[in-house]
Amino acid sequence: MSHRIHTPRPFSAATALLALIVGFALTLVASPAVAHDELIGSSPAAGSEVDALPAEITLTFSGVLIDGAGTTQIVVTDASGADITGGDPVLDGTKVTQPLAASAAPGLVTVVWRVVSSDGHPVSDQFTFTVAGGSGASPEASASADDAGDGGMSPAVWIGAVVAIFAALIAVFTATSAAKRRRTED
Ligand SMILES: [Cu+2]
């Protein structure tokens, strides 16, 4: 009377590989979300119109910025291109305050900013607002992409890659299991 001893192997090489690769891929998908601090608000707000130039502008970021010599730089220019920054920016945690000159030409004011994100990377962009009385230049929140450096692939591309890897590994795993079953049946 023969009794075949069946040794279950719940963690085959294919399963382990699948877990490893999916885990790694998910890490890649998740990391861009925690990378850089972003500008989440400003006063005056991007695209807004104010009656007169305020004494200062404030920028609020999503994380505590890194302070140090030259880490925070803001250049504000009016519609005529004149520099209307009124001194050095002051960084306080997630907030940057930039004093402005007493007056500006009416029209579009451009705020170009560069800060160092809490993860140590420089982040920069610009936005505009309008001082009333201008010649009708419409305010536009412009989005220059100095920050495109390590954002490389979009989340959609990563999710597509994960799904593709998943599908390939399931195919390999299924084929391996089927082959094993066939061998057992012989
Ligand atoms: Cu970064």
mmCIF file of C-alpha atoms and ligand atoms in Angstrom:
data_model
loop_
_atom_site.group_PDB
_atom_site.id
_atom_site.type_symbol
_atom_site.label_atom_id
_atom_site.label_comp_id
_atom_site.label_asym_id
_atom_site.label_seq_id
_atom_site.Cartn_x
_atom_site.Cartn_y
_atom_site.Cartn_z
ATOM 1 C CA MET A 1 0.000 0.000 0.000
ATOM 2 C CA SER A 2 1.739 3.122 -1.168
ATOM 3 C CA HIS A 3 1.014 6.465 0.287
ATOM 4 C CA ARG A 4 2.304 9.468 -1.522
ATOM 5 C CA ILE A 5 3.637 12.085 0.819
ATOM 6 C CA HIS A 6 2.559 15.475 -0.392
ATOM 7 C CA THR A 7 4.654 18.328 0.866
ATOM 8 C CA PRO A 8 2.750 21.580 0.541
ATOM 9 C CA ARG A 9 4.851 24.499 -0.598
ATOM 10 C CA PRO A 10 2.703 27.560 0.055
ATOM 11 C CA PHE A 11 5.527 29.977 -0.735
ATOM 12 C CA SER A 12 6.842 28.980 -4.113
ATOM 13 C CA ALA A 13 9.559 30.984 -5.776
ATOM 14 C CA ALA A 14 7.000 32.569 -8.083
ATOM 15 C CA THR A 15 4.855 33.715 -5.163
ATOM 16 C CA ALA A 16 7.832 35.205 -3.368
ATOM 17 C CA LEU A 17 8.981 36.981 -6.511
ATOM 18 C CA LEU A 18 5.500 38.339 -7.109
ATOM 19 C CA ALA A 19 5.251 39.708 -3.578
ATOM 20 C CA LEU A 20 8.686 41.291 -3.883
ATOM 21 C CA ILE A 21 8.069 42.965 -7.226
ATOM 22 C CA VAL A 22 4.578 44.197 -6.369
ATOM 23 C CA GLY A 23 5.839 45.586 -3.062
ATOM 24 C CA PHE A 24 8.673 47.389 -4.827
ATOM 25 C CA ALA A 25 6.363 48.758 -7.513
ATOM 26 C CA LEU A 26 3.907 50.047 -4.907
ATOM 27 C CA THR A 27 6.766 51.840 -3.158
ATOM 28 C CA LEU A 28 7.605 53.593 -6.414
ATOM 29 C CA VAL A 29 3.975 54.578 -6.922
ATOM 30 C CA ALA A 30 3.650 55.942 -3.409
ATOM 31 C CA SER A 31 6.898 57.906 -3.235
ATOM 32 C CA PRO A 32 6.067 60.892 -5.491
ATOM 33 C CA ALA A 33 3.157 61.732 -3.199
ATOM 34 C CA VAL A 34 5.419 62.257 -0.199
ATOM 35 C CA ALA A 35 8.295 63.929 -2.059
ATOM 36 C CA HIS A 36 8.029 67.688 -2.338
ATOM 37 C CA ASP A 37 6.309 70.399 -0.424
ATOM 38 C CA GLU A 38 3.963 72.377 -2.625
ATOM 39 C CA LEU A 39 2.671 75.908 -2.597
ATOM 40 C CA ILE A 40 -0.864 75.474 -1.229
ATOM 41 C CA GLY A 41 -1.876 79.118 -0.995
ATOM 42 C CA SER A 42 -0.810 82.717 -1.126
ATOM 43 C CA SER A 43 -1.989 86.182 -0.240
ATOM 44 C CA PRO A 44 -2.785 87.749 -2.611
ATOM 45 C CA ALA A 45 -3.985 84.529 -4.210
ATOM 46 C CA ALA A 46 -2.682 83.461 -7.604
ATOM 47 C CA GLY A 47 -4.872 84.898 -10.327
ATOM 48 C CA SER A 48 -6.604 87.377 -8.037
ATOM 49 C CA GLU A 49 -6.963 91.143 -8.424
ATOM 50 C CA VAL A 50 -6.225 93.609 -5.643
ATOM 51 C CA ASP A 51 -7.074 97.312 -5.466
ATOM 52 C CA ALA A 52 -3.595 98.291 -4.327
ATOM 53 C CA LEU A 53 -0.265 96.613 -3.808
ATOM 54 C CA PRO A 54 -0.168 95.112 -0.271
ATOM 55 C CA ALA A 55 2.793 95.776 2.037
ATOM 56 C CA GLU A 56 3.798 92.148 1.837
ATOM 57 C CA ILE A 57 2.872 88.861 0.244
ATOM 58 C CA THR A 58 2.691 85.521 2.042
ATOM 59 C CA LEU A 59 3.171 82.076 0.549
ATOM 60 C CA THR A 60 1.985 78.965 2.379
ATOM 61 C CA PHE A 61 3.516 75.563 1.698
ATOM 62 C CA SER A 62 2.379 72.021 2.456
ATOM 63 C CA GLY A 63 5.395 71.278 4.650
ATOM 64 C CA VAL A 64 7.972 72.881 6.916
ATOM 65 C CA LEU A 65 10.607 74.342 4.606
ATOM 66 C CA ILE A 66 14.327 74.151 5.214
ATOM 67 C CA ASP A 67 15.838 77.430 6.345
ATOM 68 C CA GLY A 68 19.374 78.595 5.685
ATOM 69 C CA ALA A 69 21.406 81.159 3.813
ATOM 70 C CA GLY A 70 19.869 81.672 0.369
ATOM 71 C CA THR A 71 17.430 78.757 0.610
ATOM 72 C CA THR A 72 14.350 80.952 0.220
ATOM 73 C CA GLN A 73 14.322 83.371 -2.698
ATOM 74 C CA ILE A 74 11.433 85.457 -3.944
ATOM 75 C CA VAL A 75 11.505 87.942 -6.789
ATOM 76 C CA VAL A 76 8.435 90.096 -7.373
ATOM 77 C CA THR A 77 8.168 92.264 -10.473
ATOM 78 C CA ASP A 78 5.406 94.619 -11.560
ATOM 79 C CA ALA A 79 3.833 95.044 -14.982
ATOM 80 C CA SER A 80 6.696 97.278 -16.112
ATOM 81 C CA GLY A 81 9.255 94.655 -15.141
ATOM 82 C CA ALA A 82 10.544 96.623 -12.139
ATOM 83 C CA ASP A 83 11.678 94.659 -9.087
ATOM 84 C CA ILE A 84 9.230 95.478 -6.286
ATOM 85 C CA THR A 85 10.617 93.220 -3.546
ATOM 86 C CA GLY A 86 11.116 95.273 -0.405
ATOM 87 C CA GLY A 87 13.740 93.286 1.474
ATOM 88 C CA ASP A 88 14.547 89.705 2.337
ATOM 89 C CA PRO A 89 11.876 87.019 2.623
ATOM 90 C CA VAL A 90 11.120 85.735 6.117
ATOM 91 C CA LEU A 91 10.588 81.995 6.506
ATOM 92 C CA ASP A 92 8.544 80.700 9.419
ATOM 93 C CA GLY A 93 7.805 76.990 9.164
ATOM 94 C CA THR A 94 5.412 76.548 6.273
ATOM 95 C CA LYS A 95 4.995 80.295 5.637
ATOM 96 C CA VAL A 96 7.151 82.727 3.707
ATOM 97 C CA THR A 97 6.535 86.457 4.025
ATOM 98 C CA GLN A 98 7.996 88.799 1.437
ATOM 99 C CA PRO A 99 7.864 92.558 2.064
ATOM 100 C CA LEU A 100 7.059 94.628 -1.013
ATOM 101 C CA ALA A 101 7.989 98.068 -2.243
ATOM 102 C CA ALA A 102 5.553 100.919 -1.535
ATOM 103 C CA SER A 103 4.056 100.991 -4.998
ATOM 104 C CA ALA A 104 3.893 99.203 -8.296
ATOM 105 C CA ALA A 105 2.775 99.895 -11.817
ATOM 106 C CA PRO A 106 -0.855 98.850 -12.313
ATOM 107 C CA GLY A 107 -1.296 95.476 -13.973
ATOM 108 C CA LEU A 108 0.215 92.054 -13.657
ATOM 109 C CA VAL A 109 2.548 91.333 -10.732
ATOM 110 C CA THR A 110 4.747 88.253 -11.130
ATOM 111 C CA VAL A 111 5.976 86.324 -8.092
ATOM 112 C CA VAL A 112 8.859 83.960 -8.771
ATOM 113 C CA TRP A 113 9.705 81.774 -5.783
ATOM 114 C CA ARG A 114 12.274 79.180 -4.868
ATOM 115 C CA VAL A 115 12.315 77.322 -1.561
ATOM 116 C CA VAL A 116 13.942 74.176 -0.203
ATOM 117 C CA SER A 117 11.384 71.432 0.448
ATOM 118 C CA SER A 118 11.423 69.515 3.744
ATOM 119 C CA ASP A 119 12.945 66.565 1.822
ATOM 120 C CA GLY A 120 15.971 68.728 0.973
ATOM 121 C CA HIS A 121 15.165 69.415 -2.676
ATOM 122 C CA PRO A 122 14.783 72.891 -4.119
ATOM 123 C CA VAL A 123 11.307 73.589 -5.465
ATOM 124 C CA SER A 124 10.458 76.612 -7.570
ATOM 125 C CA ASP A 125 7.596 78.069 -9.551
ATOM 126 C CA GLN A 126 5.835 81.347 -10.147
ATOM 127 C CA PHE A 127 2.388 82.885 -10.090
ATOM 128 C CA THR A 128 0.794 86.213 -10.879
ATOM 129 C CA PHE A 129 -1.855 88.506 -9.510
ATOM 130 C CA THR A 130 -3.133 91.850 -10.732
ATOM 131 C CA VAL A 131 -3.038 95.314 -9.241
ATOM 132 C CA ALA A 132 -6.175 97.102 -10.416
ATOM 133 C CA GLY A 133 -5.993 99.960 -12.881
ATOM 134 C CA GLY A 134 -3.873 98.117 -15.385
ATOM 135 C CA SER A 135 -4.325 97.966 -19.118
ATOM 136 C CA GLY A 136 -6.468 94.864 -18.980
ATOM 137 C CA ALA A 137 -3.832 92.178 -18.799
ATOM 138 C CA SER A 138 -5.694 89.159 -17.509
ATOM 139 C CA PRO A 139 -4.202 87.383 -14.502
ATOM 140 C CA GLU A 140 -3.061 83.873 -15.120
ATOM 141 C CA ALA A 141 -1.643 81.365 -12.738
ATOM 142 C CA SER A 142 1.351 80.299 -14.749
ATOM 143 C CA ALA A 143 2.955 76.987 -14.150
ATOM 144 C CA SER A 144 6.593 76.841 -15.064
ATOM 145 C CA ALA A 145 8.005 73.417 -14.470
ATOM 146 C CA ASP A 146 11.398 73.872 -12.837
ATOM 147 C CA ASP A 147 10.292 71.058 -10.569
ATOM 148 C CA ALA A 148 9.857 68.447 -13.282
ATOM 149 C CA GLY A 149 13.220 66.901 -12.392
ATOM 150 C CA ASP A 150 12.356 63.882 -10.305
ATOM 151 C CA GLY A 151 8.641 63.648 -11.017
ATOM 152 C CA GLY A 152 9.516 61.856 -14.287
ATOM 153 C CA MET A 153 6.739 59.303 -14.698
ATOM 154 C CA SER A 154 3.140 60.120 -13.951
ATOM 155 C CA PRO A 155 1.187 57.967 -11.438
ATOM 156 C CA ALA A 156 -0.876 56.614 -14.331
ATOM 157 C CA VAL A 157 2.268 55.234 -15.985
ATOM 158 C CA TRP A 158 3.350 53.600 -12.731
ATOM 159 C CA ILE A 159 -0.056 52.043 -12.130
ATOM 160 C CA GLY A 160 -0.005 50.698 -15.692
ATOM 161 C CA ALA A 161 3.440 49.196 -15.059
ATOM 162 C CA VAL A 162 2.286 47.543 -11.832
ATOM 163 C CA VAL A 163 -0.767 46.054 -13.528
ATOM 164 C CA ALA A 164 1.419 44.737 -16.372
ATOM 165 C CA ILE A 165 3.917 43.179 -13.938
ATOM 166 C CA PHE A 166 1.056 41.652 -11.958
ATOM 167 C CA ALA A 167 -0.525 40.152 -15.079
ATOM 168 C CA ALA A 168 2.809 38.719 -16.283
ATOM 169 C CA LEU A 169 3.571 37.141 -12.913
ATOM 170 C CA ILE A 170 0.101 35.648 -12.562
ATOM 171 C CA ALA A 171 0.563 34.113 -16.028
ATOM 172 C CA VAL A 172 3.945 32.639 -14.998
ATOM 173 C CA PHE A 173 2.555 31.386 -11.700
ATOM 174 C CA THR A 174 -0.473 29.772 -13.377
ATOM 175 C CA ALA A 175 1.723 28.058 -15.979
ATOM 176 C CA THR A 176 4.091 26.770 -13.257
ATOM 177 C CA SER A 177 1.201 25.410 -11.176
ATOM 178 C CA ALA A 178 -0.350 23.707 -14.210
ATOM 179 C CA ALA A 179 2.977 22.073 -15.101
ATOM 180 C CA LYS A 180 3.366 20.852 -11.520
ATOM 181 C CA ARG A 181 -0.168 19.434 -11.527
ATOM 182 C CA ARG A 182 0.513 17.611 -14.788
ATOM 183 C CA ARG A 183 3.733 16.136 -13.360
ATOM 184 C CA THR A 184 1.862 14.935 -10.240
ATOM 185 C CA GLU A 185 -0.850 13.301 -12.318
ATOM 186 C CA ASP A 186 1.642 11.276 -14.413
HETATM 187 CU CU CU B 1 12.445 65.801 -3.437
#
